[in-house]
């Protein structure tokens, strides 16, 4: 051993000491792979929708036959009152679904605009503004999705214990249409929260001048946000058109 | 540095071993492997015939007959393939195992054969032919099983944790034992009351899951008289192991008697129960 | 195990940023503490919110275990980089060196360490723990089955043990090669200094570690998970809160496998040394990439099935509840859309590792290099189209029997190529029968039997007899234990000197080998016989007509466990006190053998330049010397 430790690699290039171009290449590939995995998830969400709808076991998709009487079985102990459905489950209105979709797509458009600002080097404050807009839109999408949960249609059901009719909001227990549609909303919220956190990070980093020289992270954000917007659009179209 | 980076060019000074074996070696390789292959194939064929008849339940239906012949034919088709893999790997140990110079020094490098288009081609061709054979055999067996015979008997099978119920809708008979007539195709309409069960009349060589809310169908044509067992082939909870029922293939006459007797006894017991209830109410 | 801790240059690490200071305080103990505290807090909160509600127990369990996982990962440092990235604070060079384990000695094995070799070693230990737990559970299963009417275990305990044995082994086999060796060895093989994303690499191990307690905990919740590792709905919807813990385990595992898969693919795509073209990549690198890609496809299916399971259990949806319109076939589809590719996620990396072993110990180039890589790709491609062969007897779509029979039987063509490649590489080789090579021959024997018994199951009419029967159990143990695990053992014995820095005691290793080889055949041949005679699987008690087979199988299983324990003993003893290993004990040509042992941080003292593929055995000139080390004049490192 004729060399000393100082002559050779000492970890000087270790971890993250890559040029922005190298980082861009690695991370872009990772984001694409993540989108690929998410696309499989989306495909399976659609499979779930159409499979349950096509099979319509026990007329359980939307209880379209008024004669069917379905009682939810998974009531541990006597913690929930058994209820009967006497008619068709109403569709979830499309207005809030559309609002959520538009907000998700708008967040994608806003980050697209931010990327253009960064590319044209318009200035840091404009960039922060555009990213802040993205963040606000992502937050609005999350909030809108929660508001939709609160504004589900009202269903009249029979309480088996008392025999009297009661009014309830459409809920998870009301068949596979309600299950899948609400699952879609849950998946949307999970995606929007990721977008929100990333957008917030991009905004804070932009305000600290991290993107004055290299802004590949904004481009990666654009990739993912646009994907989220488009997948939300797909889910919304399916849940409106094929209810 | 050299101690940490072993000298890579050391081997380069030694002449490459010849790519083509000499005629004598080649002859030896081919002869011994062929002999081993023939012996192992013969053993494989003998084992296939013996094991298929010794292990699988005796056939009680055309479907179980199909299972037995499929297993036998597939085993016979696989025997030469397995024998070839084993013959070459055994031979490689017998003929090509090299004692290294010392414990830590590998034997000299072998001929750098990087591939052989002919060998690869033959391998792919053989396996493709075998796959086509398996597929054609399987599809023809399967489509034969899809034929619905006229005058078939319908039996409704309902699984629940952890018991099998059999209903003969035409005769309005319920039973916990499965009795089917000889020579007449039986259609089982299978469903479940709670979780997924696997309806498996073992010696009849067919099975299908019992799904809550759905009806699935299989058909069998019993060909031999005798006793069989219905088991549950899908883990269904606590007493899955004890979810079984007894079955019998009986003559057409005995089957009629079974329906009459069972229907009568069921009606009788219902009448008795009704009477008891009335008396209790008074 | 480390040579770096005493390098003077690296001593003067500076406490620089908040992120760095936090890293210095975190280890596995702070992780456990944070996890427990957060879980207790969330348990208290959710319990008071949901108390008395319809699905309170399930909701509480889900929230509490999520809190445990999040808390554990907060405590270990998984989220540090994310949080500080968001705040715009980037780590300094010193922080990164510290995170890579510089100056920490053996403590770094208990920390969120970004060095791929540390991560690989952590994976190796985790794999052994999981195998030990799974193996112990298998011993309990076989003890129960010693006699037909045994009451050693209650039916409920038996079912929960069958479930956790299955899932423990599935998790262990998925990570057994792609964890330790695709992390420790693979980056060195391609001439990289580390993985593409070292922090994500550390995340993949610590996330899966945080999942393991959830899996074990299922035993202590409501009588365990009783639905088998496949947790078929609606049976699993009936289970107690243990099923929630099971689902959380899987969801967390999915995160780990996804992250690891992305990392592997990006590493190979972007981190190769100069001259390391795709045509020169070692077979194991291809195997890791293809396995990782397949995992990336399979895991979302696992995620959606478990998410919808939790939704059914904890929020009252009816995906799998028939009276609410749900259907078990949905579960079976999504589960096997994951489950069949997953089999090849398990199989491809160990087989690829074994092919490296064969080339080295037959002193020959890999036979038909491009064909075997094509075969791996073909297996991966076909494996996403075969899932419904697990569902031939469910009755969900009788018309699809033909197409799925076709795809299933087609996959035997690329699988057969594995045998072609192995036999071709052995052909006229100079067979050096060291311990790794023993396992290669055992693989050939086991895997041909596992393959041939598979063709009966691929055939719908025959599967109508064999499905759900001990024959299937024996078949998949022949392919996964006898095939994948034995191939993994070949890889383990082969890379042991590089990973541990010591030579493996082959004398004890060979004793272990012979016990494993014989006991394995006894155990599973007996199960083939029981299955052929019609014994259903997953039963706690059985018809006395299967007594002899089960008794023999149990004895074989005990011996098999002894065999693995002997191998473990050889590994542990050699790791502690074995003979120090030279850099390249096998005189192999792949790159990992041309770095010093123990491997320094950043692996290469000088950058390698690759000029050929690493299989030039028996060849002359540049093909034989496939790599040169670029001695940079500035560093003055040339001897």
Coordinates of N, CA, C and O in Angstrom, one line a residue, chain C residues 287-378:
Chain C
X287 N -31.0 -9.4 -13.4 CA -32.0 -10.0 -12.6 C -32.5 -9.0 -11.5 O -33.8 -9.0 -11.3
X288 N -31.7 -8.2 -10.9 CA -32.1 -7.3 -9.9 C -33.1 -6.2 -10.6 O -34.1 -5.9 -10.0
X289 N -32.7 -5.8 -11.7 CA -33.5 -4.7 -12.4 C -34.9 -5.3 -12.8 O -35.9 -4.7 -12.5
X290 N -34.8 -6.5 -13.4 CA -36.1 -7.1 -13.8 C -37.0 -7.4 -12.6 O -38.2 -7.2 -12.6
X291 N -36.4 -8.0 -11.6 CA -37.1 -8.2 -10.4 C -37.7 -7.0 -9.8 O -38.9 -6.9 -9.4
X292 N -36.9 -5.9 -9.7 CA -37.4 -4.6 -9.2 C -38.5 -4.1 -10.0 O -39.5 -3.6 -9.4
X293 N -38.4 -4.1 -11.3 CA -39.4 -3.6 -12.2 C -40.7 -4.4 -12.0 O -41.8 -3.8 -11.9
X294 N -40.6 -5.7 -11.9 CA -41.8 -6.5 -11.7 C -42.4 -6.2 -10.3 O -43.7 -6.2 -10.2
X295 N -41.6 -6.0 -9.3 CA -42.1 -5.6 -8.0 C -42.9 -4.3 -8.1 O -44.0 -4.1 -7.5
X296 N -42.4 -3.4 -8.9 CA -43.0 -2.1 -9.1 C -44.4 -2.2 -9.7 O -45.3 -1.5 -9.4
X297 N -44.5 -3.2 -10.6 CA -45.8 -3.5 -11.2 C -46.8 -4.2 -10.2 O -48.0 -3.9 -10.1
X298 N -46.2 -5.1 -9.4 CA -47.1 -6.0 -8.5 C -47.6 -5.2 -7.3 O -48.7 -5.5 -6.8
X299 N -46.7 -4.4 -6.7 CA -47.0 -3.8 -5.4 C -48.3 -2.9 -5.4 O -49.0 -3.0 -4.4
X300 N -48.6 -2.1 -6.4 CA -49.8 -1.4 -6.4 C -51.0 -2.2 -6.2 O -52.0 -1.8 -5.5
X301 N -51.0 -3.5 -6.8 CA -52.1 -4.4 -6.6 C -52.3 -4.8 -5.2 O -53.4 -4.9 -4.6
X302 N -51.1 -5.0 -4.5 CA -51.1 -5.4 -3.1 C -51.7 -4.2 -2.3 O -52.5 -4.4 -1.4
X303 N -51.3 -3.0 -2.7 CA -51.7 -1.8 -2.0 C -53.3 -1.6 -2.1 O -53.9 -1.4 -1.0
X304 N -53.8 -1.8 -3.3 CA -55.2 -1.5 -3.4 C -56.0 -2.6 -2.7 O -57.1 -2.3 -2.1
X305 N -55.6 -3.8 -2.8 CA -56.3 -4.9 -2.1 C -56.3 -4.6 -0.6 O -57.4 -4.8 0.1
X306 N -55.2 -4.2 0.0 CA -55.1 -4.0 1.4 C -55.9 -2.8 1.8 O -56.5 -2.7 2.9
X307 N -55.8 -1.7 1.0 CA -56.5 -0.5 1.3 C -58.0 -0.7 1.3 O -58.8 -0.3 2.2
X308 N -58.5 -1.5 0.3 CA -59.9 -1.7 0.3 C -60.4 -2.7 1.4 O -61.5 -2.6 1.9
X309 N -59.4 -3.6 1.8 CA -59.7 -4.4 3.0 C -59.9 -3.6 4.2 O -60.9 -3.8 5.0
X310 N -59.0 -2.6 4.4 CA -59.1 -1.8 5.6 C -60.4 -1.0 5.5 O -61.1 -0.8 6.5
X311 N -60.7 -0.5 4.3 CA -62.0 0.3 4.1 C -63.2 -0.5 4.5 O -64.0 -0.1 5.2
X312 N -63.2 -1.8 4.1 CA -64.3 -2.7 4.5 C -64.4 -2.8 6.0 O -65.4 -2.9 6.6
X313 N -63.2 -3.0 6.6 CA -63.2 -3.4 8.0 C -63.4 -2.1 8.9 O -64.0 -2.2 10.0
X314 N -62.8 -1.0 8.5 CA -62.7 0.1 9.4 C -63.7 1.3 9.1 O -63.9 2.2 9.9
X315 N -64.2 1.3 7.8 CA -65.1 2.3 7.5 C -66.5 1.8 7.0 O -67.4 2.5 6.7
X316 N -66.6 0.5 6.8 CA -67.9 -0.1 6.5 C -68.2 -0.2 5.1 O -69.4 -0.4 4.7
X317 N -67.3 -0.1 4.2 CA -67.6 -0.3 2.8 C -67.9 -1.8 2.5 O -67.7 -2.6 3.4
X318 N -68.3 -2.1 1.3 CA -68.7 -3.5 1.1 C -68.0 -4.0 -0.2 O -68.7 -4.7 -1.0
X319 N -66.7 -3.8 -0.4 CA -66.0 -4.4 -1.5 C -66.1 -5.9 -1.5 O -66.2 -6.5 -2.6
X320 N -66.1 -6.5 -0.4 CA -66.0 -7.9 -0.3 C -67.2 -8.5 0.4 O -67.2 -9.7 0.7
X321 N -68.2 -7.7 0.8 CA -69.3 -8.2 1.5 C -70.5 -8.5 0.6 O -71.0 -7.5 0.0
X322 N -70.9 -9.7 0.4 CA -71.8 -10.1 -0.6 C -73.2 -9.4 -0.5 O -73.7 -8.9 -1.4
X323 N -73.7 -9.2 0.8 CA -75.0 -8.6 0.9 C -74.9 -7.1 0.6 O -76.0 -6.5 0.4
X324 N -73.8 -6.5 0.6 CA -73.6 -5.1 0.2 C -73.2 -5.0 -1.3 O -72.8 -3.9 -1.7
X325 N -73.2 -6.1 -2.0 CA -72.8 -6.0 -3.4 C -71.4 -6.4 -3.7 O -70.9 -6.4 -4.8
X326 N -70.6 -6.7 -2.7 CA -69.2 -7.0 -2.8 C -69.0 -8.5 -3.2 O -70.0 -9.3 -3.2
X327 N -67.8 -8.8 -3.6 CA -67.5 -10.1 -4.1 C -66.1 -10.5 -3.8 O -65.2 -9.7 -4.0
X328 N -65.9 -11.7 -3.3 CA -64.5 -12.2 -3.1 C -63.7 -12.3 -4.3 O -62.5 -12.2 -4.2
X329 N -64.3 -12.5 -5.5 CA -63.5 -12.6 -6.7 C -62.7 -11.3 -7.0 O -61.7 -11.3 -7.6
X330 N -63.3 -10.2 -6.5 CA -62.5 -8.9 -6.7 C -61.2 -9.0 -5.9 O -60.1 -8.7 -6.4
X331 N -61.3 -9.5 -4.6 CA -60.1 -9.7 -3.8 C -59.1 -10.7 -4.5 O -57.9 -10.4 -4.7
X332 N -59.7 -11.8 -5.0 CA -58.9 -12.8 -5.6 C -58.1 -12.3 -6.8 O -57.0 -12.6 -7.0
X333 N -58.8 -11.5 -7.6 CA -58.2 -10.9 -8.8 C -57.1 -10.0 -8.4 O -55.9 -10.1 -8.9
X334 N -57.4 -9.0 -7.6 CA -56.3 -8.0 -7.3 C -55.2 -8.7 -6.5 O -54.0 -8.4 -6.7
X335 N -55.5 -9.7 -5.7 CA -54.5 -10.3 -4.9 C -53.5 -11.1 -5.8 O -52.3 -11.0 -5.7
X336 N -54.1 -11.8 -6.8 CA -53.2 -12.6 -7.6 C -52.6 -11.8 -8.7 O -51.6 -12.2 -9.3
X337 N -53.2 -10.6 -9.1 CA -52.5 -9.7 -10.0 C -51.2 -9.3 -9.4 O -50.1 -9.2 -10.0
X338 N -51.2 -9.2 -8.0 CA -49.9 -9.0 -7.3 C -49.2 -10.3 -7.2 O -48.0 -10.5 -7.4
X339 N -50.0 -11.4 -6.8 CA -49.3 -12.6 -6.3 C -48.6 -13.4 -7.3 O -47.6 -14.0 -7.0
X340 N -49.0 -13.4 -8.6 CA -48.1 -14.2 -9.5 C -46.9 -13.5 -9.9 O -45.8 -14.1 -9.9
X341 N -46.9 -12.2 -10.3 CA -45.7 -11.5 -10.6 C -44.7 -11.6 -9.4 O -43.5 -11.8 -9.5
X342 N -45.3 -11.6 -8.2 CA -44.5 -11.6 -6.9 C -43.7 -12.9 -6.8 O -42.6 -12.9 -6.4
X343 N -44.2 -14.0 -7.4 CA -43.5 -15.2 -7.4 C -42.2 -15.1 -8.1 O -41.1 -15.5 -7.7
X344 N -42.2 -14.3 -9.2 CA -41.0 -14.1 -10.0 C -40.2 -13.0 -9.5 O -39.0 -12.9 -9.7
X345 N -40.8 -12.1 -8.7 CA -40.0 -11.1 -8.0 C -39.1 -11.8 -7.0 O -37.9 -11.5 -6.8
X346 N -39.7 -12.9 -6.4 CA -38.9 -13.8 -5.5 C -37.8 -14.6 -6.3 O -36.7 -14.6 -5.9
X347 N -38.2 -15.1 -7.4 CA -37.4 -16.1 -8.1 C -36.2 -15.5 -8.9 O -35.1 -16.0 -8.9
X348 N -36.5 -14.5 -9.7 CA -35.5 -14.0 -10.7 C -34.2 -13.6 -10.0 O -33.2 -14.0 -10.5
X349 N -34.2 -12.7 -9.0 CA -32.9 -12.3 -8.5 C -32.0 -13.4 -8.0 O -30.9 -13.5 -8.3
X350 N -32.6 -14.4 -7.2 CA -31.7 -15.5 -6.8 C -31.2 -16.3 -7.9 O -30.0 -16.8 -7.9
X351 N -32.0 -16.6 -8.9 CA -31.5 -17.4 -10.1 C -30.4 -16.6 -10.8 O -29.4 -17.2 -11.2
X352 N -30.6 -15.3 -10.9 CA -29.6 -14.5 -11.6 C -28.3 -14.5 -10.8 O -27.2 -14.6 -11.3
X353 N -28.4 -14.5 -9.4 CA -27.3 -14.6 -8.6 C -26.6 -15.9 -8.8 O -25.3 -16.0 -8.8
X354 N -27.4 -17.0 -8.9 CA -26.8 -18.3 -9.0 C -26.0 -18.4 -10.3 O -25.0 -19.2 -10.4
X355 N -26.5 -17.7 -11.3 CA -25.8 -17.8 -12.6 C -24.4 -17.2 -12.5 O -23.4 -17.7 -13.1
X356 N -24.3 -16.2 -11.7 CA -22.9 -15.6 -11.4 C -22.1 -16.7 -10.8 O -20.9 -16.9 -11.1
X357 N -22.7 -17.5 -9.8 CA -21.9 -18.5 -9.1 C -21.5 -19.6 -10.1 O -20.3 -20.0 -10.1
X358 N -22.4 -19.9 -11.0 CA -22.0 -21.0 -12.0 C -20.9 -20.6 -12.9 O -19.9 -21.4 -13.1
X359 N -20.9 -19.4 -13.4 CA -19.9 -18.9 -14.3 C -18.5 -19.0 -13.5 O -17.5 -19.4 -14.1
X360 N -18.5 -18.5 -12.3 CA -17.3 -18.5 -11.5 C -16.7 -19.9 -11.3 O -15.5 -20.2 -11.4
X361 N -17.6 -20.8 -10.9 CA -17.2 -22.1 -10.4 C -17.1 -23.1 -11.5 O -16.6 -24.3 -11.3
X362 N -17.6 -22.8 -12.7 CA -17.4 -23.7 -13.9 C -16.2 -23.1 -14.7 O -15.9 -23.7 -15.7
X363 N -15.7 -21.9 -14.3 CA -14.6 -21.2 -15.0 C -15.0 -21.0 -16.5 O -14.2 -21.3 -17.4
X364 N -16.2 -20.6 -16.7 CA -16.7 -20.4 -18.1 C -17.5 -19.2 -18.2 O -18.2 -18.8 -17.2
X365 N -17.6 -18.6 -19.4 CA -18.6 -17.5 -19.6 C -20.0 -18.0 -19.4 O -20.3 -19.2 -19.7
X366 N -20.9 -17.1 -19.1 CA -22.3 -17.5 -19.0 C -22.8 -17.9 -20.4 O -22.5 -17.2 -21.4
X367 N -23.4 -19.1 -20.5 CA -23.9 -19.6 -21.8 C -25.1 -18.8 -22.2 O -26.0 -18.7 -21.4
X368 N -25.1 -18.3 -23.4 CA -26.3 -17.7 -24.0 C -26.7 -16.5 -23.2 O -27.9 -16.4 -22.7
X369 N -25.8 -15.6 -22.9 CA -26.0 -14.4 -22.1 C -27.3 -13.6 -22.5 O -28.2 -13.4 -21.7
X370 N -27.4 -13.3 -23.8 CA -28.5 -12.5 -24.2 C -29.8 -13.3 -24.1 O -30.9 -12.7 -23.8
X371 N -29.7 -14.6 -24.3 CA -30.9 -15.4 -24.3 C -31.5 -15.5 -22.8 O -32.7 -15.4 -22.6
X372 N -30.6 -15.6 -21.9 CA -31.1 -15.7 -20.5 C -31.7 -14.4 -20.0 O -32.7 -14.4 -19.3
X373 N -31.1 -13.3 -20.5 CA -31.7 -12.0 -20.1 C -33.0 -11.8 -20.8 O -34.0 -11.4 -20.2
X374 N -33.1 -12.3 -22.0 CA -34.4 -12.2 -22.7 C -35.4 -13.1 -22.0 O -36.6 -12.8 -21.9
X375 N -34.9 -14.3 -21.5 CA -35.8 -15.2 -20.8 C -36.3 -14.5 -19.5 O -37.5 -14.6 -19.2
X376 N -35.5 -13.8 -18.8 CA -35.9 -13.1 -17.6 C -37.0 -12.1 -17.9 O -38.1 -12.0 -17.3
X377 N -36.7 -11.3 -19.0 CA -37.7 -10.3 -19.5 C -39.0 -11.0 -19.9 O -40.1 -10.5 -19.6
X378 N -38.9 -12.1 -20.6 CA -40.0 -12.9 -21.0 C -40.9 -13.4 -19.8 O -42.1 -13.3 -19.8

